[in-house]
C-alpha angles and dihedrals in degrees: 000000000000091000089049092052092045085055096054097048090048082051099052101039080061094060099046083050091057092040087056087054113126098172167280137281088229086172141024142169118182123348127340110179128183138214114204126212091251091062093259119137136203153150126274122224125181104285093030118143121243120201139205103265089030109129109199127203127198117204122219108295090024128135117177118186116202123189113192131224095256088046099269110139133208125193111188130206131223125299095015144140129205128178126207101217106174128346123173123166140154120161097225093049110061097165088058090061119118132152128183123162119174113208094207090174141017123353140291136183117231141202116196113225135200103314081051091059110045090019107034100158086058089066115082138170121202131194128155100265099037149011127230122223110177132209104199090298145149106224144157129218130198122189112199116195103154093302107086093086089125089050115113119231140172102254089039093245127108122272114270109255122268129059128336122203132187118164117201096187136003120358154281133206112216119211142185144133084299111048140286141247142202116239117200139204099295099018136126130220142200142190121174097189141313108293090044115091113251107251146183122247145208107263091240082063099046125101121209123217101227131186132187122276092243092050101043099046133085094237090146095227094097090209126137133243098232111189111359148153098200115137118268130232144176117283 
């Protein structure tokens, strides 16, 4: 009887622990690092666990690719960080999910999962200038803050500092102080700080979060791209 109760703890703490799970590094190219809430610090490798309050850094040349626990995906450029604020999900408990992460430098591209898509309101995005509501969407985000210099744009000149939105399906309602606005499927977005209304902008303005083809695509092996000069495309 003891043995058979034993069993069954082991066994549920398993499945809280699974339940507790955020997500996984599935790609990654260069050097991811993390910062635990408690104020540890370590390297990233492909299957590595990633945890809410981690707040996670790519060095130059780096792509991290992140797949989350109800099936949302983050790729991150070079030189980012992105913090995992609050994540709660468990597929039976629809009314528990809540997702906010918080780009507090650099860009990323972003896939909703699950909770975006039966609890939309419950998935947020937050930045300095801006912060990101979805409504079951594929996006990318760019915060300039005088570091976007190797970023292509139209005129040949960098992006204007502040925050850079493209959305590739769905939408996202951009909000800040000032106002907010609803981005579509093939639009563009800007935001040039805080205290600016969000706005939407002429293609020839946009800018498009790209990442590279190795990166961006499902290919199994979970390996990185390292150097490369391979063309780079949406998520």
């Amino acid at each position: 009887m003891r043995k058979f109760l034993f069993l069954m703890a082991a066994l549920g703490f398993g499945l809280v622990a699974h339940a507790q799970q955020t997500g996984l590094v599935t790609h990654l190219s260069g050097t991811l690092s993390v910062k635990r809430p408690d104020g540890s610090t370590k390297l990233l490798s492909v299957k590595s666990e990633v945890k809410e309050g981690d707040l996670l850094t790519t060095e130059e040349e780096t792509y991290a690719r992140i797949k989350f626990a109800d099936g949302g995906e983050v790729v991150m450029r070079p030189s980012s960080q992105l913090k995992i604020e609050s994540y709660a999900y468990n597929q039976a408990k629809p009314d528990g999910d809540n997702v906010v992460l918080s780009m507090l430098k650099g860009g990323l591209r972003a896939v909703t999962g699950l909770i975006g898509k039966r609890n939309r309101d419950k998935v947020n995005f937050s930045t300095v200038t801006a912060t990101i509501g979805i409504r079951g969407t594929h996006f990318g985000a760019l915060l300039c803050q005088g570091d976007c210099g190797g970023v292509p744009t139209t005129t040949g000149l960098p992006p204007p500092n502040g925050l850079h939105l493209d959305v590739a399906d769905g939408a996202i309602v951009v909000r800040n102080a000032a106002g907010q606005q609803q981005i579509n499927a093939g639009q563009f977005g800007y935001v040039a700080g805080p205290q600016a209304p969000p706005q939407v902008v002429p293609p020839q303005q946009g800018i498009q979060v790209t990442m590279p083809p190795a990166i961006s695509q499902n290919k199994g092996g979970g390996q990185g791209i390292g150097k490369t000069k391979e063309g780079e495309c949406a998520l």
